[in-house]
PDB file of C-alpha atoms in Angstrom:
ATOM      1  CA  MET A   1       2.899  14.264 -20.794  1.00 78.00           C
ATOM      2  CA  SER A   2       5.246  11.363 -21.600  1.00 91.00           C
ATOM      3  CA  ARG A   3       3.928   7.851 -22.090  1.00 93.00           C
ATOM      4  CA  ALA A   4       5.524   6.785 -18.793  1.00 96.00           C
ATOM      5  CA  ARG A   5       3.836   9.595 -16.861  1.00 95.00           C
ATOM      6  CA  GLU A   6       0.483   8.987 -18.531  1.00 96.00           C
ATOM      7  CA  ARG A   7       0.604   5.319 -17.583  1.00 97.00           C
ATOM      8  CA  LEU A   8       1.656   6.147 -14.012  1.00 97.00           C
ATOM      9  CA  THR A   9      -1.237   8.582 -13.638  1.00 95.00           C
ATOM     10  CA  GLU A  10      -3.556   5.760 -14.737  1.00 95.00           C
ATOM     11  CA  GLU A  11      -1.866   3.316 -12.341  1.00 96.00           C
ATOM     12  CA  ARG A  12      -2.325   5.702  -9.440  1.00 95.00           C
ATOM     13  CA  LYS A  13      -5.987   6.121 -10.322  1.00 93.00           C
ATOM     14  CA  SER A  14      -6.757   2.417 -10.590  1.00 94.00           C
ATOM     15  CA  PHE A  15      -4.753   1.577  -7.470  1.00 95.00           C
ATOM     16  CA  ARG A  16      -6.784   4.082  -5.438  1.00 93.00           C
ATOM     17  CA  ARG A  17     -10.010   2.413  -6.537  1.00 92.00           C
ATOM     18  CA  ASP A  18      -8.895  -1.179  -6.186  1.00 92.00           C
ATOM     19  CA  LYS A  19      -6.439  -1.202  -3.344  1.00 93.00           C
ATOM     20  CA  PRO A  20      -5.720  -4.454  -1.515  1.00 94.00           C
ATOM     21  CA  PHE A  21      -5.959  -4.159   2.284  1.00 95.00           C
ATOM     22  CA  GLY A  22      -2.879  -2.843   4.050  1.00 95.00           C
ATOM     23  CA  PHE A  23      -1.054  -1.740   0.891  1.00 97.00           C
ATOM     24  CA  VAL A  24       0.003   1.832   0.174  1.00 96.00           C
ATOM     25  CA  ALA A  25       1.385   3.166  -3.121  1.00 96.00           C
ATOM     26  CA  LYS A  26       1.894   6.825  -3.830  1.00 94.00           C
ATOM     27  CA  PRO A  27       4.251   9.030  -5.796  1.00 95.00           C
ATOM     28  CA  GLU A  28       6.788  10.880  -3.690  1.00 95.00           C
ATOM     29  CA  GLN A  29       5.825  14.326  -2.441  1.00 91.00           C
ATOM     30  CA  ARG A  30       8.797  16.643  -2.700  1.00 92.00           C
ATOM     31  CA  ALA A  31       9.560  19.079   0.100  1.00 92.00           C
ATOM     32  CA  ASP A  32       8.149  21.931  -2.033  1.00 94.00           C
ATOM     33  CA  GLY A  33       4.802  20.118  -2.289  1.00 89.00           C
ATOM     34  CA  SER A  34       5.207  18.987  -5.901  1.00 93.00           C
ATOM     35  CA  THR A  35       4.804  15.332  -6.914  1.00 93.00           C
ATOM     36  CA  ASN A  36       7.555  13.135  -8.321  1.00 95.00           C
ATOM     37  CA  MET A  37       5.660  10.624 -10.469  1.00 95.00           C
ATOM     38  CA  MET A  38       8.838   8.622 -11.172  1.00 97.00           C
ATOM     39  CA  LEU A  39       9.529   7.647  -7.555  1.00 97.00           C
ATOM     40  CA  TRP A  40       6.891   5.815  -5.547  1.00 97.00           C
ATOM     41  CA  LYS A  41       6.825   5.087  -1.843  1.00 96.00           C
ATOM     42  CA  CYS A  42       4.871   1.953  -1.065  1.00 97.00           C
ATOM     43  CA  LEU A  43       4.016  -0.295   1.869  1.00 97.00           C
ATOM     44  CA  VAL A  44       3.588  -4.029   1.472  1.00 98.00           C
ATOM     45  CA  PRO A  45       2.035  -5.884   4.417  1.00 97.00           C
ATOM     46  CA  GLY A  46       3.341  -9.307   5.396  1.00 97.00           C
ATOM     47  CA  LYS A  47       0.851 -12.094   4.775  1.00 95.00           C
ATOM     48  CA  GLU A  48      -1.266 -13.313   7.678  1.00 92.00           C
ATOM     49  CA  ASN A  49      -0.205 -16.597   9.260  1.00 93.00           C
ATOM     50  CA  THR A  50       3.378 -16.258   8.062  1.00 96.00           C
ATOM     51  CA  ALA A  51       6.507 -15.084   9.904  1.00 96.00           C
ATOM     52  CA  TRP A  52       6.114 -11.809   7.975  1.00 97.00           C
ATOM     53  CA  GLN A  53       2.724 -11.025   9.517  1.00 95.00           C
ATOM     54  CA  GLY A  54       2.422  -7.704  11.324  1.00 93.00           C
ATOM     55  CA  GLY A  55       5.163  -6.045   9.284  1.00 96.00           C
ATOM     56  CA  SER A  56       4.459  -3.266   6.805  1.00 97.00           C
ATOM     57  CA  TYR A  57       7.497  -3.258   4.540  1.00 98.00           C
ATOM     58  CA  PRO A  58       8.615  -0.067   2.779  1.00 98.00           C
ATOM     59  CA  VAL A  59       9.144  -0.648  -0.937  1.00 98.00           C
ATOM     60  CA  THR A  60      10.559   2.098  -3.151  1.00 98.00           C
ATOM     61  CA  ILE A  61       9.802   1.896  -6.875  1.00 98.00           C
ATOM     62  CA  ARG A  62      11.883   3.875  -9.364  1.00 98.00           C
ATOM     63  CA  PHE A  63      10.451   4.313 -12.840  1.00 97.00           C
ATOM     64  CA  THR A  64      12.315   5.588 -15.883  1.00 96.00           C
ATOM     65  CA  GLU A  65      10.956   7.375 -18.944  1.00 96.00           C
ATOM     66  CA  ASP A  66      11.231   3.999 -20.745  1.00 96.00           C
ATOM     67  CA  TYR A  67       8.519   2.494 -18.538  1.00 96.00           C
ATOM     68  CA  PRO A  68       6.354   0.492 -19.295  1.00 96.00           C
ATOM     69  CA  ALA A  69       8.625  -0.924 -22.009  1.00 96.00           C
ATOM     70  CA  VAL A  70      11.158  -1.714 -19.273  1.00 96.00           C
ATOM     71  CA  PRO A  71      10.352  -2.650 -15.664  1.00 97.00           C
ATOM     72  CA  PRO A  72      10.850  -0.259 -12.766  1.00 97.00           C
ATOM     73  CA  GLN A  73      13.424  -0.952 -10.071  1.00 97.00           C
ATOM     74  CA  CYS A  74      11.911  -2.080  -6.771  1.00 98.00           C
ATOM     75  CA  SER A  75      13.828  -1.983  -3.516  1.00 98.00           C
ATOM     76  CA  LEU A  76      13.505  -2.615   0.200  1.00 98.00           C
ATOM     77  CA  PRO A  77      15.690  -0.828   2.774  1.00 98.00           C
ATOM     78  CA  PRO A  78      19.433  -1.671   2.621  1.00 98.00           C
ATOM     79  CA  GLY A  79      20.272  -4.675   4.775  1.00 97.00           C
ATOM     80  CA  PHE A  80      16.751  -6.139   4.525  1.00 98.00           C
ATOM     81  CA  LEU A  81      16.826  -9.842   5.391  1.00 98.00           C
ATOM     82  CA  HIS A  82      15.484 -11.944   2.508  1.00 98.00           C
ATOM     83  CA  PRO A  83      17.240 -14.400   0.183  1.00 98.00           C
ATOM     84  CA  ASN A  84      16.126 -12.545  -2.954  1.00 97.00           C
ATOM     85  CA  VAL A  85      16.985  -9.026  -1.825  1.00 98.00           C
ATOM     86  CA  TYR A  86      20.452  -7.672  -2.620  1.00 98.00           C
ATOM     87  CA  PRO A  87      22.444  -6.182   0.279  1.00 97.00           C
ATOM     88  CA  GLU A  88      21.702  -2.664  -1.024  1.00 97.00           C
ATOM     89  CA  GLY A  89      17.976  -3.491  -1.123  1.00 97.00           C
ATOM     90  CA  ASN A  90      17.158  -4.258  -4.760  1.00 97.00           C
ATOM     91  CA  ILE A  91      14.491  -6.935  -5.106  1.00 97.00           C
ATOM     92  CA  CYS A  92      15.220  -9.835  -7.443  1.00 96.00           C
ATOM     93  CA  LEU A  93      11.892 -11.138  -8.770  1.00 95.00           C
ATOM     94  CA  SER A  94      11.191 -12.775 -12.154  1.00 94.00           C
ATOM     95  CA  ILE A  95       8.295 -10.481 -13.119  1.00 94.00           C
ATOM     96  CA  LEU A  96      10.499  -7.437 -12.443  1.00 95.00           C
ATOM     97  CA  ASN A  97      13.444  -8.695 -14.495  1.00 93.00           C
ATOM     98  CA  PRO A  98      13.727  -7.548 -18.114  1.00 90.00           C
ATOM     99  CA  ASP A  99      13.128 -11.162 -19.232  1.00 91.00           C
ATOM    100  CA  GLY A 100      10.001 -11.754 -17.190  1.00 94.00           C
ATOM    101  CA  TRP A 101       8.539  -8.254 -17.390  1.00 97.00           C
ATOM    102  CA  ARG A 102       5.476  -7.484 -19.486  1.00 96.00           C
ATOM    103  CA  PRO A 103       4.259  -3.896 -19.972  1.00 96.00           C
ATOM    104  CA  SER A 104       0.756  -5.007 -18.974  1.00 96.00           C
ATOM    105  CA  ILE A 105       1.863  -5.818 -15.405  1.00 97.00           C
ATOM    106  CA  THR A 106       0.117  -3.370 -13.087  1.00 97.00           C
ATOM    107  CA  LEU A 107       1.403  -1.706  -9.974  1.00 97.00           C
ATOM    108  CA  LYS A 108      -0.999  -3.805  -7.923  1.00 97.00           C
ATOM    109  CA  GLN A 109       0.384  -7.009  -9.458  1.00 97.00           C
ATOM    110  CA  MET A 110       3.948  -5.910  -8.713  1.00 97.00           C
ATOM    111  CA  LEU A 111       3.168  -5.216  -5.063  1.00 98.00           C
ATOM    112  CA  LEU A 112       1.194  -8.451  -4.643  1.00 97.00           C
ATOM    113  CA  GLY A 113       4.131 -10.263  -6.269  1.00 97.00           C
ATOM    114  CA  ILE A 114       6.525  -8.760  -3.733  1.00 98.00           C
ATOM    115  CA  GLN A 115       4.185  -9.750  -0.880  1.00 98.00           C
ATOM    116  CA  GLU A 116       4.097 -13.292  -2.227  1.00 97.00           C
ATOM    117  CA  LEU A 117       7.901 -13.381  -2.539  1.00 97.00           C
ATOM    118  CA  LEU A 118       8.416 -12.501   1.130  1.00 98.00           C
ATOM    119  CA  ASP A 119       7.277 -15.873   2.460  1.00 96.00           C
ATOM    120  CA  ASP A 120       8.127 -17.834  -0.665  1.00 97.00           C
ATOM    121  CA  PRO A 121      11.780 -17.084  -1.453  1.00 97.00           C
ATOM    122  CA  ASN A 122      13.824 -18.748  -4.159  1.00 96.00           C
ATOM    123  CA  ASN A 123      16.916 -19.725  -2.218  1.00 95.00           C
ATOM    124  CA  GLY A 124      18.386 -21.404  -5.284  1.00 94.00           C
ATOM    125  CA  ASP A 125      18.997 -17.954  -6.767  1.00 94.00           C
ATOM    126  CA  ALA A 126      19.976 -15.990  -3.686  1.00 96.00           C
ATOM    127  CA  ALA A 127      21.027 -12.331  -3.786  1.00 96.00           C
ATOM    128  CA  GLN A 128      22.500 -12.086  -0.288  1.00 97.00           C
ATOM    129  CA  ASN A 129      24.546 -14.406   1.836  1.00 97.00           C
ATOM    130  CA  GLU A 130      23.075 -13.911   5.327  1.00 97.00           C
ATOM    131  CA  ALA A 131      19.503 -14.868   4.445  1.00 97.00           C
ATOM    132  CA  TYR A 132      20.696 -17.636   2.124  1.00 97.00           C
ATOM    133  CA  GLU A 133      22.739 -19.327   4.850  1.00 97.00           C
ATOM    134  CA  LEU A 134      20.065 -18.994   7.522  1.00 97.00           C
ATOM    135  CA  TYR A 135      17.303 -20.233   5.233  1.00 97.00           C
ATOM    136  CA  GLU A 136      19.433 -23.122   4.036  1.00 97.00           C
ATOM    137  CA  TYR A 137      20.977 -24.299   7.312  1.00 97.00           C
ATOM    138  CA  ASN A 138      18.997 -22.832  10.224  1.00 97.00           C
ATOM    139  CA  LYS A 139      15.309 -22.255   9.434  1.00 96.00           C
ATOM    140  CA  THR A 140      14.460 -21.740  13.110  1.00 97.00           C
ATOM    141  CA  LYS A 141      16.892 -18.853  13.410  1.00 97.00           C
ATOM    142  CA  TYR A 142      15.795 -17.512  10.010  1.00 98.00           C
ATOM    143  CA  ARG A 143      12.182 -17.438  11.165  1.00 97.00           C
ATOM    144  CA  LEU A 144      13.136 -15.738  14.410  1.00 97.00           C
ATOM    145  CA  LYS A 145      15.076 -13.062  12.549  1.00 97.00           C
ATOM    146  CA  VAL A 146      12.153 -12.533  10.171  1.00 97.00           C
ATOM    147  CA  ARG A 147       9.844 -12.079  13.184  1.00 97.00           C
ATOM    148  CA  GLN A 148      12.253  -9.520  14.690  1.00 97.00           C
ATOM    149  CA  GLN A 149      12.410  -7.711  11.362  1.00 97.00           C
ATOM    150  CA  ALA A 150       8.590  -7.596  11.176  1.00 97.00           C
ATOM    151  CA  LEU A 151       8.539  -5.739  14.496  1.00 96.00           C
ATOM    152  CA  ARG A 152      10.912  -3.112  13.106  1.00 96.00           C
ATOM    153  CA  TYR A 153       8.389  -2.231  10.382  1.00 96.00           C
ATOM    154  CA  PRO A 154       5.084  -1.617  12.165  1.00 94.00           C
ATOM    155  CA  PRO A 155       2.040  -0.606  10.090  1.00 92.00           C
ATOM    156  CA  PRO A 156       1.041   3.103   9.959  1.00 89.00           C
ATOM    157  CA  GLN A 157       0.067   4.253  13.438  1.00 80.00           C
TER     158      GLN A 157
ATOM    159  CA  MET B   1     -34.564  20.943 -24.214  1.00 46.00           C
ATOM    160  CA  ALA B   2     -32.248  23.864 -24.886  1.00 47.00           C
ATOM    161  CA  GLU B   3     -29.302  24.050 -22.613  1.00 50.00           C
ATOM    162  CA  ASP B   4     -29.604  27.759 -22.147  1.00 52.00           C
ATOM    163  CA  SER B   5     -33.170  27.653 -20.888  1.00 50.00           C
ATOM    164  CA  GLY B   6     -32.104  29.895 -18.056  1.00 52.00           C
ATOM    165  CA  GLU B   7     -33.256  27.427 -15.423  1.00 56.00           C
ATOM    166  CA  THR B   8     -30.955  27.262 -12.471  1.00 59.00           C
ATOM    167  CA  LYS B   9     -30.517  23.786 -11.130  1.00 57.00           C
ATOM    168  CA  PRO B  10     -30.579  23.452  -7.378  1.00 58.00           C
ATOM    169  CA  LYS B  11     -27.000  23.306  -6.196  1.00 57.00           C
ATOM    170  CA  VAL B  12     -26.332  19.812  -4.951  1.00 58.00           C
ATOM    171  CA  GLU B  13     -23.259  19.057  -2.942  1.00 62.00           C
ATOM    172  CA  GLN B  14     -21.540  16.326  -4.881  1.00 73.00           C
ATOM    173  CA  ALA B  15     -22.068  12.867  -3.441  1.00 80.00           C
ATOM    174  CA  PHE B  16     -18.931  10.973  -2.656  1.00 86.00           C
ATOM    175  CA  GLN B  17     -18.470   7.276  -2.255  1.00 93.00           C
ATOM    176  CA  ILE B  18     -15.754   5.879  -0.059  1.00 95.00           C
ATOM    177  CA  VAL B  19     -14.959   2.229   0.523  1.00 95.00           C
ATOM    178  CA  VAL B  20     -13.792   0.967   3.908  1.00 96.00           C
ATOM    179  CA  LYS B  21     -11.953  -2.361   3.755  1.00 95.00           C
ATOM    180  CA  ASP B  22     -10.966  -4.634   6.613  1.00 93.00           C
ATOM    181  CA  GLN B  23      -8.426  -7.357   7.112  1.00 88.00           C
ATOM    182  CA  THR B  24     -10.851 -10.157   6.332  1.00 87.00           C
ATOM    183  CA  GLY B  25     -11.672  -8.767   2.894  1.00 87.00           C
ATOM    184  CA  GLY B  26     -14.940  -7.178   4.020  1.00 91.00           C
ATOM    185  CA  GLU B  27     -16.003  -3.893   2.415  1.00 93.00           C
ATOM    186  CA  VAL B  28     -18.465  -1.277   3.532  1.00 95.00           C
ATOM    187  CA  HIS B  29     -19.424   1.459   1.078  1.00 95.00           C
ATOM    188  CA  PHE B  30     -20.416   4.875   2.334  1.00 95.00           C
ATOM    189  CA  LYS B  31     -22.130   7.658   0.471  1.00 95.00           C
ATOM    190  CA  VAL B  32     -20.956  10.830   2.153  1.00 94.00           C
ATOM    191  CA  LYS B  33     -20.401  14.502   1.529  1.00 93.00           C
ATOM    192  CA  PRO B  34     -16.824  15.623   0.913  1.00 94.00           C
ATOM    193  CA  THR B  35     -17.206  17.636   4.099  1.00 94.00           C
ATOM    194  CA  THR B  36     -18.512  14.843   6.347  1.00 94.00           C
ATOM    195  CA  LYS B  37     -16.191  14.350   9.290  1.00 96.00           C
ATOM    196  CA  PHE B  38     -14.513  10.966   9.568  1.00 96.00           C
ATOM    197  CA  GLY B  39     -15.731  10.747  13.165  1.00 95.00           C
ATOM    198  CA  LYS B  40     -19.234  10.271  11.825  1.00 95.00           C
ATOM    199  CA  ILE B  41     -18.153   7.703   9.257  1.00 95.00           C
ATOM    200  CA  MET B  42     -16.145   5.795  11.885  1.00 96.00           C
ATOM    201  CA  ALA B  43     -19.134   5.750  14.246  1.00 96.00           C
ATOM    202  CA  SER B  44     -21.355   4.391  11.544  1.00 95.00           C
ATOM    203  CA  TYR B  45     -18.734   1.813  10.500  1.00 95.00           C
ATOM    204  CA  ALA B  46     -18.280   0.671  14.105  1.00 94.00           C
ATOM    205  CA  ALA B  47     -22.049   0.343  14.531  1.00 94.00           C
ATOM    206  CA  ASN B  48     -22.264  -1.640  11.298  1.00 92.00           C
ATOM    207  CA  LYS B  49     -19.547  -4.014  12.534  1.00 90.00           C
ATOM    208  CA  SER B  50     -20.856  -4.058  16.127  1.00 90.00           C
ATOM    209  CA  VAL B  51     -17.505  -3.049  17.572  1.00 90.00           C
ATOM    210  CA  ASP B  52     -16.293  -0.249  19.805  1.00 91.00           C
ATOM    211  CA  GLN B  53     -15.333   2.771  17.713  1.00 90.00           C
ATOM    212  CA  LYS B  54     -12.210   3.209  19.840  1.00 90.00           C
ATOM    213  CA  SER B  55     -10.930  -0.190  18.756  1.00 90.00           C
ATOM    214  CA  ILE B  56     -10.755   0.837  15.104  1.00 92.00           C
ATOM    215  CA  LYS B  57      -8.484   3.179  13.206  1.00 93.00           C
ATOM    216  CA  PHE B  58      -8.841   4.389   9.635  1.00 95.00           C
ATOM    217  CA  ILE B  59      -5.738   4.525   7.440  1.00 95.00           C
ATOM    218  CA  PHE B  60      -5.709   6.350   4.109  1.00 95.00           C
ATOM    219  CA  ASP B  61      -2.599   6.462   1.894  1.00 92.00           C
ATOM    220  CA  GLY B  62      -0.460   5.365   4.829  1.00 92.00           C
ATOM    221  CA  SER B  63      -1.707   8.017   7.261  1.00 93.00           C
ATOM    222  CA  ARG B  64      -4.127   7.719  10.127  1.00 95.00           C
ATOM    223  CA  LEU B  65      -7.379   9.640   9.729  1.00 96.00           C
ATOM    224  CA  HIS B  66      -8.603  11.699  12.651  1.00 95.00           C
ATOM    225  CA  GLU B  67     -12.209  12.206  13.674  1.00 95.00           C
ATOM    226  CA  ASN B  68     -12.303  15.881  12.808  1.00 96.00           C
ATOM    227  CA  GLN B  69     -10.761  15.489   9.345  1.00 97.00           C
ATOM    228  CA  THR B  70     -12.894  15.287   6.204  1.00 96.00           C
ATOM    229  CA  PRO B  71     -12.504  13.471   2.862  1.00 95.00           C
ATOM    230  CA  GLU B  72     -12.072  16.829   1.138  1.00 94.00           C
ATOM    231  CA  GLY B  73      -9.477  17.920   3.689  1.00 94.00           C
ATOM    232  CA  VAL B  74      -7.215  14.917   3.097  1.00 94.00           C
ATOM    233  CA  GLY B  75      -7.451  15.123  -0.694  1.00 92.00           C
ATOM    234  CA  MET B  76      -9.696  12.113  -1.107  1.00 93.00           C
ATOM    235  CA  GLU B  77     -11.497  11.402  -4.356  1.00 92.00           C
ATOM    236  CA  SER B  78     -14.750   9.520  -4.852  1.00 92.00           C
ATOM    237  CA  ASP B  79     -14.277   5.706  -4.741  1.00 93.00           C
ATOM    238  CA  ASP B  80     -11.055   5.948  -2.736  1.00 95.00           C
ATOM    239  CA  CYS B  81     -10.365   3.100  -0.293  1.00 95.00           C
ATOM    240  CA  ILE B  82      -9.699   3.354   3.437  1.00 96.00           C
ATOM    241  CA  ASP B  83      -8.224   0.513   5.522  1.00 96.00           C
ATOM    242  CA  ALA B  84      -9.939  -0.139   8.835  1.00 95.00           C
ATOM    243  CA  MET B  85      -7.364  -1.558  11.233  1.00 90.00           C
ATOM    244  CA  ILE B  86      -7.955  -3.023  14.637  1.00 81.00           C
ATOM    245  CA  GLU B  87      -6.248  -0.790  17.166  1.00 73.00           C
ATOM    246  CA  GLN B  88      -3.386  -2.627  18.803  1.00 62.00           C
ATOM    247  CA  MET B  89      -1.814  -1.780  22.060  1.00 59.00           C
ATOM    248  CA  GLY B  90       1.770  -2.796  22.535  1.00 61.00           C
ATOM    249  CA  GLY B  91       1.925  -1.881  26.198  1.00 58.00           C
ATOM    250  CA  GLY B  92       3.746   1.076  27.634  1.00 51.00           C
ATOM    251  CA  LYS B  93       0.699   3.341  27.527  1.00 45.00           C
ATOM    252  CA  TRP B  94       0.837   5.315  30.724  1.00 49.00           C
TER     253      TRP B  94
END
């Protein structure tokens, strides 16, 4: 087993035993029943008492064989409204950038980091125009749109 | 004591621990058999929390657990975590 796969097996194990409430993280199950350890399907809940509350946001994490030396790529669905999410869905977060990444960062830390980012964007380094403009010039409308988006991603039923 | 003493140990069904977490950070640990139905665990959880069992749903790995499923049946391992969510009703139930 490659170093990347060994580490991911460990990550899966520790996440199962120490899972924060509302989060899901599991390797993709292929149609033939086999497991793709390099592609993870996750759910990140919006924090309570924020506009993101009630949403359970689907995050896809793509690992390469160079992990954990290099960070994985984390994405939300295309068109997701957030200043630090590119139009095609890639999440721009310091700890996931090659400069800020450390191999010791766990899957749990990544997902908690993404949860934190939702309600605490860095609009000074925006990755999409729509969220940037709303956040900058019309916070009321931004909040309303975030609430509407939360409703589109209900938690597992 | 020699390992091959020929004694047969009584076959014990392996004990399983599962952890049920709620929104407020509370945890309840259950020692169960891999074949215990979730219905029983939910009833005991609801009693522990003094709430109606119907108002709670168990989510494991992003899927809802049903009363007649078992830890073994859904591929659970010992020490796995379940989320206990408050059942919400968004209207339109008719």
